Amino acid sequence: MAKFKVKDLKLAEQGKLKIQWAESRMPVLAALRAKYKKTKPFKGFKIAGCLHVTKETAVLIKTFIDAGAELSWSGCNPLSTQDDVAAALAKDGVSIYAWHGMNTKEFYWCIDRTLDFKPHLTLDDGADLIFTVHKKYKNLIPNIIGGTEETTTGVHRLRKMAEKGALKYPVFAVNDMITKWDFDNVYGTGQSSIDGILRATSVLIAGKNFVVAGYGHCGSGVANKAKGLGANTIITEVKPTAALKGTLEGHEVMKMDEAAKTGDIFITATGVKDVITGKHFQNMKDGAIVCNTGHYDCEINITDLEKLKKSKRTIRPNCEEYTLKNGNRIYLLAKGRLVNLSAAEGHPSEVMDMSFANQFNAQLALVNSYKSGKKYSIDVHKLPDSMDQDIAGVKLSTMGMKIDKLTKEQIMYNDDFSAGT
Ligand code: ADE
């Protein structure tokens, strides 16, 4: 049996059922599995992964294994691991280091263990694995063909590394694919964040003042879902174009200093730190609910909240009641970590299907580049649009939908720049 550390192997049977449930909703990954099962293009290649251990990730892991890869895996967030899924993977022989509720030291211990097996490829969500390689395991870099990154925050950081010459091997920005960014970030984060809030609080959304910090793809997804449930949605932004989009899409726009006074539910989706701080907590109404759906737990300043508190208790799973010195109660969900993955199960399988098909394709592109001797430059790359269209095409056909094709004349028209009025 492979080396692993999970919470409890006895949970494996329940995890197996969860994985089967996800599998039945991930037809694009199933198609990739069927396509590469015989040829096993990953044979002889080792992938270290650091990505939320969920039922959907398990389906990705199984797809890689069927395509011949050897894997070692850790979770990319201390609260997002589904222990039953981790147990099922360990029982199936996957080298996995992940459990729900680990501390920061344990988090990095798990990453270290996945690097023990000297990977040829890295796969990240949030870039903690690739940072660890660059900081602590530089000796592994000559052996590494490249990496892939799942999320906006991770890609942002890797671009900064590349700009500063700190990046030492090529990376694919999976996040930048249309079939990731326009679906996972919008519909996935939108629905699963509401799911997390509801599982943690069970409150009525209709009629609430629902404040969304950040109107990027994730924030807009959350705001529009909340609006659909009848909330009065308020957007806070720093980017004029995003704020403008928010207002034209029917949300009120204001500064966080103002929103703090009126909000019933707050969710951060910005990717930056200190979006909600002490001065905001002090102005919030009694009973305000505060959570985050950005990758890192820095968006809500919990140190400030701790300083302002008179007392604290866990009132429901993933819901802590802070009674402030001013007498008001603030409810912090999932300790300010990703509410959708900590309090719920993350994005639904149907969207992760496309995101993870991109992960698979990106890893395969790296392996193929190695095999052909045509290496990618050390930078953050995008996959070609044709891969996006392929994934969307398979997804549509599995949903039973057909679309039109351009005629020869239409193609010629498109190519002819002289055609005018
Ligand atoms: N990120 C967001 N949702 C996810 C899920 N269900 N599995 C893995 N990563 C995720």
XYZ file of N, CA and C and ligand atoms in Angstrom, residues 51-58 76 82 125 150 180 184 188-189 192 338 340-341 345-349 351-352 356, ligand 1:
94
model
N -4.246 20.164 -4.063
C -5.551 20.689 -4.485
C -6.624 20.059 -3.591
N -7.647 20.846 -3.279
C -8.724 20.398 -2.377
C -9.069 18.917 -2.576
N -9.058 18.166 -1.489
C -9.385 16.738 -1.596
C -10.899 16.577 -1.465
N -11.539 16.568 -2.616
C -12.998 16.442 -2.699
C -13.334 15.251 -3.591
N -14.623 14.968 -3.684
C -15.034 13.848 -4.536
C -14.674 14.119 -6.000
N -14.716 15.391 -6.407
C -14.389 15.735 -7.788
C -12.891 15.547 -8.043
N -12.084 15.965 -7.058
C -10.636 15.790 -7.206
C -10.296 14.309 -7.290
N -11.036 13.495 -6.554
C -10.800 12.047 -6.609
C -11.008 11.531 -8.033
N -5.161 21.566 -0.445
C -4.585 22.913 -0.555
C -5.248 23.886 0.414
N -12.318 16.431 2.379
C -13.433 15.543 2.720
C -12.795 14.233 3.183
N -3.395 24.356 -6.600
C -4.544 25.252 -6.489
C -4.158 26.246 -5.395
N -4.519 26.077 -10.803
C -5.981 26.032 -10.925
C -6.670 27.380 -10.758
N -12.873 27.042 -17.756
C -12.673 27.067 -16.306
C -13.274 28.359 -15.787
N -16.612 27.631 -13.786
C -16.239 27.287 -12.405
C -16.323 28.526 -11.509
N -19.813 27.880 -10.340
C -19.303 27.037 -9.250
C -19.231 27.820 -7.956
N -18.466 28.906 -7.956
C -18.332 29.698 -6.724
C -19.676 30.283 -6.328
N -21.863 27.306 -4.851
C -21.314 26.613 -3.673
C -21.108 27.561 -2.493
N -12.287 29.517 2.886
C -13.249 29.297 1.805
C -14.552 28.669 2.312
N -17.250 27.897 0.771
C -17.870 26.899 -0.118
C -17.253 25.513 0.051
N -15.960 25.480 0.368
C -15.299 24.181 0.523
C -15.229 23.734 1.974
N -19.518 21.406 -0.023
C -18.646 20.428 -0.702
C -17.879 21.013 -1.871
N -17.789 22.346 -1.942
C -17.091 22.960 -3.076
C -18.001 23.028 -4.287
N -17.408 23.342 -5.411
C -18.203 23.495 -6.632
C -18.813 22.152 -7.038
N -19.974 22.201 -7.632
C -20.606 20.964 -8.079
C -19.758 20.233 -9.128
N -19.955 18.922 -9.167
C -19.175 18.061 -10.072
C -19.261 18.531 -11.521
N -19.375 21.408 -12.939
C -18.421 22.446 -13.382
C -16.983 21.980 -13.206
N -16.720 21.223 -12.121
C -15.341 20.748 -11.918
C -14.937 19.818 -13.058
N -11.308 20.408 -14.440
C -10.315 19.341 -14.298
C -9.925 18.723 -15.640
N -12.523 24.100 -5.946
C -13.777 24.517 -5.811
N -14.629 23.488 -5.736
C -13.890 22.360 -5.808
C -14.204 20.988 -5.784
N -15.456 20.542 -5.678
N -13.175 20.125 -5.886
C -11.916 20.576 -5.992
N -11.564 21.847 -6.034
C -12.539 22.750 -5.936
